[in-house]
Structures are given as structure tokens and as C-alpha cells.
Amino acid sequence: MCLKSFFLLATISFVAPTLGAYADFSIVDDFGHNVVLSAPAKRIVALYGSFNEVLYSMNSGELLVGRTAADHYPEQIAVLPSIGTHMRPNPELIVALKPDLVLQMAGRSQAATVLDPLRVKGISCAMFKVSSFEELFSMIERIGILIDRKDRSSLLIDSMRKRLDVVHEMSADLKNRPSVFFEVRYPNLLAAGQGSIVSDIISKAGARNCVRNFKKIVRMGEEELFRLDPENYVYQVGRMNPSPVKLQQRNHFKMLKSVSSNRTLKVDESVFSRPGPRNVDAVEILAKFLFDKREINE
């Protein structure tokens, strides 16, 4: 063997195990970024509340070292330092926490650009887009890979799927699914469109989203709402809709079938609109409201 060939083989032998080890903790995020860690993530900064819920549901909350100013759930994260907001995090504060992984959820264009100064500093960042349960399960699975706890991510996904299967049995034989309108904000009415996790929650609960627009959030005029005339009206309370006027107190809303027949439901925004494990709770809550045949998960 010539000397050149010897050094080439030696180099391959040295590099291959290293690349193989890195591959154990690598994923491709929802925007095509290769996220490659040399070891499982041990210090994580989450720029969106979903990740806090996912990590705690995987009994891995101790990996979190920072939170956004808006995040207070689960309550254990209250002791963590705040690094700003989802769309305007403070890069200096994040760098000071020495994270080996930053997690971000897609939203407006700023969601991606805020990661740029962190990547320049060599911090690994992963960004996800979740508008369905399958996308949620995929996110959970990939987080499990990055923290080397694939067994825990699999257990979480399996438990969520089993609970969804229980709800599915309640409405599996329905020929006509009841219509649901989901209010994101009022006044200046906004509705959940087909591109939202809410729409999949409605579907999994055995109903159909009467708003057919494929956007995540749809601006809705009252005339269009009256045309849809949903059988059920669900409205959230939270940061997007902090103090909605009662439906019975809104001009003309009494004309809606759902309001006149008292088929209205007030829900927690963080449970319904934030992608995470509690979305299964949302499905169960909505299914019970829609069908009220028996308790779910007896």
C-alpha cells in the first residue's frame, strides 16, 4: 500500500466514527436546516411555550435554562431567567446562558431572523412548523433525538395517539359531522382556518371546521359568519383574545344558530391554539361538548 493510500484510510477511519456519533443527535428541521449536535442537548432555550410543555411531558424539563417573558406553564419554568419574547428575544441574554440548542416555532418572518445572530455565535437552532397532530408528533420525535431520549418521545407520542383513538371511536360512525366555528379574536373577528392546529383538533373531535380557507388565521366579516351559520361556536380566551364580549351581548350574534341554541363553548387559548401535548386535552374537551355521551378516559 502506498503512503498516500495509507493516510487516506487512516483519515477515513478517524472521521467516520465521529460523523456516525454526530448522526445520532442530528435532525433536519421544518425549514431544511441540518441540526447536528456533537452530544445530546443538555442546555436548551425555548423561544415558544410549546417546547416547555413537550420537554416536561417527556420528563426532561430540567434541560431548560431559559424562557420567554410570556411563558409561565408549566409552573416550574417560572424560576428560569427570561430572555425576551418569542419574536424579540435578547441574543446577549441567550448567549450568556450557554445553550447548546435553541428551539423556535415558525410564525411571522421575524421568527426565523431572530435565530441568525445565535447561529453566528455557533449555537445550534431548530425551527418547527406545526399545524397538525402528525407535524406535532414529528416535532416531538426529533426533539427526542436531539436530547437522546427517543424512548421518552415515543412513549409520549403513543399515549397521545391512544387518547385520540378513544375519541375517534365516539364519532367514527357519524355520517354528518357537526360544523364548528373557532373564534381566534373579537372584535375585528379572526377565525381559525384549515392551516391551523385548531382545525385538526376540530377534525379529531369528530366535527368539521366550517371555515374552508387554508390559512392559519382568517379575517372574517360578520356577513360571512352569518352565511356559514355554524352549529357550534367555540371562542378562546388568552393573549390573542383577552376579554371577548359575551356572544349574547354582540349585535346580531343572536341570529346565529349556535348562539340561539346555546351551542357555544369558551376555551383556553394555550390548550387549543398552542401546538403541544395539551392539544389532546382540547380534542377531548371539544368532543365531550359536541357529543356529551360519556366521559372520555373513564
Short mmCIF file of C-alpha atoms in Angstrom, two decimals:
data_model
loop_
_atom_site.label_atom_id
_atom_site.label_comp_id
_atom_site.label_asym_id
_atom_site.label_seq_id
_atom_site.Cartn_x
_atom_site.Cartn_y
_atom_site.Cartn_z
CA MET A 1 0.00 0.00 0.00
CA CYS A 2 1.41 3.41 -0.94
CA LEU A 3 1.92 6.07 1.71
CA LYS A 4 -0.83 8.30 0.22
CA SER A 5 -3.40 5.48 0.42
CA PHE A 6 -2.39 4.70 3.99
CA PHE A 7 -3.00 8.27 5.15
CA LEU A 8 -6.35 8.39 3.27
CA LEU A 9 -7.59 5.23 5.01
CA ALA A 10 -6.34 6.49 8.34
CA THR A 11 -8.22 9.74 7.86
CA ILE A 12 -11.45 7.93 6.93
CA SER A 13 -11.09 5.62 9.93
CA PHE A 14 -10.66 8.63 12.21
CA VAL A 15 -13.53 10.72 10.76
CA ALA A 16 -16.18 8.04 10.17
CA PRO A 17 -16.84 7.19 13.83
CA THR A 18 -17.06 10.89 14.65
CA LEU A 19 -19.62 11.54 11.91
CA GLY A 20 -21.52 8.46 12.99
CA ALA A 21 -21.68 9.71 16.55
CA TYR A 22 -22.89 13.14 15.40
CA ALA A 23 -25.56 11.47 13.29
CA ASP A 24 -27.10 10.04 16.47
CA PHE A 25 -28.03 13.58 17.56
CA SER A 26 -28.89 15.20 14.22
CA ILE A 27 -32.16 16.14 12.54
CA VAL A 28 -33.45 18.26 9.69
CA ASP A 29 -35.86 20.90 10.97
CA ASP A 30 -39.01 22.02 9.16
CA PHE A 31 -37.11 24.63 7.17
CA GLY A 32 -34.40 22.35 5.82
CA HIS A 33 -31.69 23.22 8.34
CA ASN A 34 -29.38 20.39 9.34
CA VAL A 35 -29.14 20.48 13.13
CA VAL A 36 -26.12 18.43 14.14
CA LEU A 37 -25.03 18.13 17.78
CA SER A 38 -21.79 16.55 18.95
CA ALA A 39 -23.58 15.32 22.07
CA PRO A 40 -27.18 15.27 23.37
CA ALA A 41 -28.52 18.73 24.18
CA LYS A 42 -28.21 19.49 27.90
CA ARG A 43 -28.93 23.24 27.96
CA ILE A 44 -31.99 24.32 25.96
CA VAL A 45 -33.58 27.71 25.45
CA ALA A 46 -37.14 27.52 24.11
CA LEU A 47 -38.44 30.59 22.30
CA TYR A 48 -42.02 29.31 22.33
CA GLY A 49 -44.11 27.73 25.07
CA SER A 50 -44.85 24.53 23.16
CA PHE A 51 -41.35 23.25 23.75
CA ASN A 52 -41.59 23.71 27.50
CA GLU A 53 -44.71 21.55 27.54
CA VAL A 54 -43.16 18.91 25.31
CA LEU A 55 -39.98 18.64 27.39
CA TYR A 56 -41.86 18.44 30.69
CA SER A 57 -44.22 15.83 29.22
CA MET A 58 -41.09 13.82 28.39
CA ASN A 59 -39.80 14.24 31.98
CA SER A 60 -36.97 16.33 30.57
CA GLY A 61 -37.82 19.79 31.87
CA GLU A 62 -34.50 20.02 33.71
CA LEU A 63 -32.81 20.64 30.33
CA LEU A 64 -34.44 24.08 30.02
CA VAL A 65 -32.26 27.02 31.06
CA GLY A 66 -34.37 29.97 29.86
CA ARG A 67 -37.90 31.03 28.97
CA THR A 68 -39.68 33.88 27.23
CA ALA A 69 -41.39 36.62 29.22
CA ALA A 70 -44.81 35.29 28.20
CA ASP A 71 -44.24 31.70 29.30
CA HIS A 72 -45.39 30.57 32.75
CA TYR A 73 -46.52 26.99 32.04
CA PRO A 74 -45.67 24.51 33.38
CA GLU A 75 -45.30 26.45 36.60
CA GLN A 76 -41.80 25.05 37.20
CA ILE A 77 -40.35 27.28 34.49
CA ALA A 78 -41.21 30.44 36.45
CA VAL A 79 -37.80 30.27 38.15
CA LEU A 80 -35.93 30.33 34.81
CA PRO A 81 -34.46 33.61 33.54
CA SER A 82 -36.47 35.45 30.88
CA ILE A 83 -34.71 36.10 27.57
CA GLY A 84 -37.30 38.41 25.97
CA THR A 85 -40.22 37.47 23.78
CA HIS A 86 -40.95 34.87 21.13
CA MET A 87 -40.43 37.37 18.30
CA ARG A 88 -37.93 39.65 20.06
CA PRO A 89 -35.60 37.59 22.19
CA ASN A 90 -32.41 39.18 23.53
CA PRO A 91 -29.44 37.45 21.81
CA GLU A 92 -26.98 38.56 24.50
CA LEU A 93 -29.09 37.05 27.28
CA ILE A 94 -29.43 33.81 25.34
CA VAL A 95 -25.70 33.55 24.64
CA ALA A 96 -24.97 34.20 28.33
CA LEU A 97 -26.98 31.10 29.24
CA LYS A 98 -24.58 28.99 27.12
CA PRO A 99 -27.27 26.86 25.45
CA ASP A 100 -26.31 24.00 23.18
CA LEU A 101 -29.73 24.15 21.50
CA VAL A 102 -32.34 26.85 20.83
CA LEU A 103 -35.85 25.83 19.75
CA GLN A 104 -38.13 28.15 17.78
CA MET A 105 -41.67 27.88 16.39
CA ALA A 106 -42.49 29.35 13.00
CA GLY A 107 -44.73 32.38 12.89
CA ARG A 108 -44.11 35.73 11.28
CA SER A 109 -40.88 36.25 9.35
CA GLN A 110 -39.14 37.53 12.49
CA ALA A 111 -39.32 34.05 13.99
CA ALA A 112 -36.58 32.92 11.61
CA THR A 113 -34.47 36.07 11.55
CA VAL A 114 -34.06 36.20 15.35
CA LEU A 115 -32.06 32.97 15.07
CA ASP A 116 -29.43 34.48 12.77
CA PRO A 117 -27.29 36.16 15.48
CA LEU A 118 -27.38 32.96 17.50
CA ARG A 119 -26.20 30.81 14.60
CA VAL A 120 -23.38 33.31 14.02
CA LYS A 121 -22.27 32.56 17.58
CA GLY A 122 -22.21 28.86 16.77
CA ILE A 123 -25.38 27.97 18.70
CA SER A 124 -27.44 25.18 17.17
CA CYS A 125 -31.01 26.26 16.39
CA ALA A 126 -34.04 24.25 15.19
CA MET A 127 -37.30 25.75 13.95
CA PHE A 128 -40.55 23.88 13.55
CA LYS A 129 -43.91 24.48 11.89
CA VAL A 130 -46.84 22.65 13.45
CA SER A 131 -50.38 22.79 12.06
CA SER A 132 -51.48 19.19 12.60
CA PHE A 133 -51.05 16.33 15.02
CA GLU A 134 -48.77 14.48 12.62
CA GLU A 135 -46.49 17.50 12.43
CA LEU A 136 -46.62 17.74 16.22
CA PHE A 137 -45.63 14.09 16.57
CA SER A 138 -42.77 14.63 14.12
CA MET A 139 -41.52 17.57 16.16
CA ILE A 140 -41.65 15.58 19.40
CA GLU A 141 -39.79 12.70 17.77
CA ARG A 142 -37.00 14.96 16.52
CA ILE A 143 -36.64 16.69 19.89
CA GLY A 144 -36.26 13.23 21.39
CA ILE A 145 -33.38 12.58 19.00
CA LEU A 146 -31.61 15.85 19.88
CA ILE A 147 -31.74 15.12 23.62
CA ASP A 148 -31.06 11.38 23.20
CA ARG A 149 -34.35 10.38 24.81
CA LYS A 150 -36.11 8.72 21.91
CA ASP A 151 -37.75 6.25 24.25
CA ARG A 152 -39.46 9.07 26.13
CA SER A 153 -40.61 10.82 22.96
CA SER A 154 -42.05 7.54 21.68
CA LEU A 155 -43.95 6.98 24.94
CA LEU A 156 -45.42 10.48 24.77
CA ILE A 157 -46.49 10.08 21.14
CA ASP A 158 -48.01 6.64 21.83
CA SER A 159 -50.01 7.91 24.81
CA MET A 160 -51.34 10.84 22.78
CA ARG A 161 -52.32 8.58 19.88
CA LYS A 162 -54.17 6.19 22.20
CA ARG A 163 -56.21 9.00 23.70
CA LEU A 164 -57.06 10.29 20.22
CA ASP A 165 -58.17 6.78 19.23
CA VAL A 166 -60.61 6.74 22.16
CA VAL A 167 -62.18 9.99 20.97
CA HIS A 168 -62.28 8.75 17.37
CA GLU A 169 -64.45 5.79 18.41
CA MET A 170 -67.11 8.21 19.68
CA SER A 171 -67.74 9.69 16.24
CA ALA A 172 -66.46 7.01 13.87
CA ASP A 173 -69.97 6.11 12.66
CA LEU A 174 -71.16 9.67 12.09
CA LYS A 175 -72.28 10.41 8.54
CA ASN A 176 -72.75 14.14 9.07
CA ARG A 177 -70.15 15.82 11.19
CA PRO A 178 -71.31 18.92 13.12
CA SER A 179 -69.88 22.25 12.00
CA VAL A 180 -67.67 24.32 14.30
CA PHE A 181 -66.56 27.93 14.09
CA PHE A 182 -63.48 28.79 16.16
CA GLU A 183 -63.02 32.41 17.16
CA VAL A 184 -59.40 33.47 17.49
CA ARG A 185 -60.15 37.13 18.28
CA TYR A 186 -63.07 39.53 18.70
CA PRO A 187 -63.73 42.34 17.82
CA ASN A 188 -62.09 42.58 14.41
CA LEU A 189 -63.13 38.98 14.10
CA LEU A 190 -60.44 36.40 13.32
CA ALA A 191 -61.19 32.70 12.82
CA ALA A 192 -59.09 29.55 12.76
CA GLY A 193 -58.59 28.38 9.18
CA GLN A 194 -57.72 24.99 7.76
CA GLY A 195 -53.99 25.66 8.19
CA SER A 196 -54.14 25.73 11.99
CA ILE A 197 -53.68 23.08 14.66
CA VAL A 198 -57.18 24.09 15.80
CA SER A 199 -58.65 22.75 12.56
CA ASP A 200 -57.08 19.35 13.20
CA ILE A 201 -58.36 19.44 16.78
CA ILE A 202 -61.87 20.02 15.42
CA SER A 203 -61.46 17.14 12.98
CA LYS A 204 -60.08 14.76 15.61
CA ALA A 205 -63.01 15.64 17.87
CA GLY A 206 -65.41 14.38 15.20
CA ALA A 207 -66.52 17.70 13.72
CA ARG A 208 -65.60 19.90 10.75
CA ASN A 209 -64.20 23.40 10.60
CA CYS A 210 -66.78 25.45 8.71
CA VAL A 211 -64.09 27.95 7.65
CA ARG A 212 -62.67 26.49 4.44
CA ASN A 213 -59.85 29.00 3.91
CA PHE A 214 -56.46 27.23 4.07
CA LYS A 215 -54.72 29.99 6.00
CA LYS A 216 -53.88 29.55 9.67
CA ILE A 217 -55.88 32.60 10.73
CA VAL A 218 -58.64 34.13 8.62
CA ARG A 219 -60.10 37.63 8.87
CA MET A 220 -63.86 37.19 9.00
CA GLY A 221 -66.67 39.65 8.30
CA GLU A 222 -69.93 39.18 10.16
CA GLU A 223 -71.77 38.71 6.87
CA GLU A 224 -69.61 35.69 6.04
CA LEU A 225 -70.08 34.34 9.57
CA PHE A 226 -73.85 34.55 9.19
CA ARG A 227 -73.60 32.78 5.84
CA LEU A 228 -71.66 29.93 7.47
CA ASP A 229 -74.13 29.86 10.39
CA PRO A 230 -72.17 27.21 12.36
CA GLU A 231 -73.91 24.68 14.56
CA ASN A 232 -71.29 25.21 17.27
CA TYR A 233 -69.34 28.35 18.17
CA VAL A 234 -66.06 27.98 20.10
CA TYR A 235 -64.16 31.05 21.28
CA GLN A 236 -60.82 31.19 23.02
CA VAL A 237 -59.62 33.32 25.90
CA GLY A 238 -55.94 34.20 26.17
CA ARG A 239 -53.30 36.56 24.82
CA MET A 240 -54.94 36.79 21.38
CA ASN A 241 -58.45 37.23 22.81
CA PRO A 242 -58.03 38.57 26.35
CA SER A 243 -61.57 39.75 27.12
CA PRO A 244 -64.08 38.70 24.46
CA VAL A 245 -67.58 40.14 24.71
CA LYS A 246 -70.16 37.51 25.58
CA LEU A 247 -71.78 36.16 22.43
CA GLN A 248 -75.29 37.04 23.63
CA GLN A 249 -74.19 40.66 24.03
CA ARG A 250 -72.90 41.10 20.48
CA ASN A 251 -75.06 42.81 17.89
CA HIS A 252 -76.77 40.32 15.57
CA PHE A 253 -74.98 37.26 17.02
CA LYS A 254 -78.24 36.02 18.50
CA MET A 255 -79.26 35.29 14.91
CA LEU A 256 -76.61 32.55 14.71
CA LYS A 257 -77.91 29.02 15.10
CA SER A 258 -75.14 28.17 17.58
CA VAL A 259 -75.89 31.16 19.82
CA SER A 260 -79.68 30.84 19.76
CA SER A 261 -79.42 27.15 20.65
CA ASN A 262 -76.74 27.76 23.30
CA ARG A 263 -74.13 25.69 21.46
CA THR A 264 -71.19 27.89 22.49
CA LEU A 265 -68.00 26.96 24.29
CA LYS A 266 -65.31 29.12 25.90
CA VAL A 267 -61.84 27.52 25.88
CA ASP A 268 -58.28 28.20 26.96
CA GLU A 269 -56.18 29.59 24.11
CA SER A 270 -53.00 27.87 25.32
CA VAL A 271 -54.70 24.47 25.24
CA PHE A 272 -56.32 24.84 21.81
CA SER A 273 -54.12 27.18 19.78
CA ARG A 274 -50.62 26.35 21.07
CA PRO A 275 -49.24 23.15 19.49
CA GLY A 276 -48.32 20.72 22.25
CA PRO A 277 -49.36 17.70 24.33
CA ARG A 278 -52.41 19.52 25.72
CA ASN A 279 -53.93 19.56 22.23
CA VAL A 280 -55.21 16.09 23.09
CA ASP A 281 -56.98 17.65 26.08
CA ALA A 282 -58.52 20.07 23.61
CA VAL A 283 -59.82 17.23 21.44
CA GLU A 284 -61.35 15.55 24.50
CA ILE A 285 -62.94 18.79 25.73
CA LEU A 286 -64.44 19.56 22.34
CA ALA A 287 -65.68 16.02 21.75
CA LYS A 288 -67.41 15.96 25.12
CA PHE A 289 -69.07 19.30 24.33
CA LEU A 290 -70.18 18.11 20.89
CA PHE A 291 -71.50 14.68 21.82
CA ASP A 292 -71.77 14.54 25.62
CA LYS A 293 -72.45 10.82 25.51
CA ARG A 294 -69.98 9.67 28.12
CA GLU A 295 -66.89 10.76 29.96
CA ILE A 296 -63.69 10.38 27.96
CA ASN A 297 -60.85 8.38 29.53
CA GLU A 298 -63.10 6.97 32.24
#
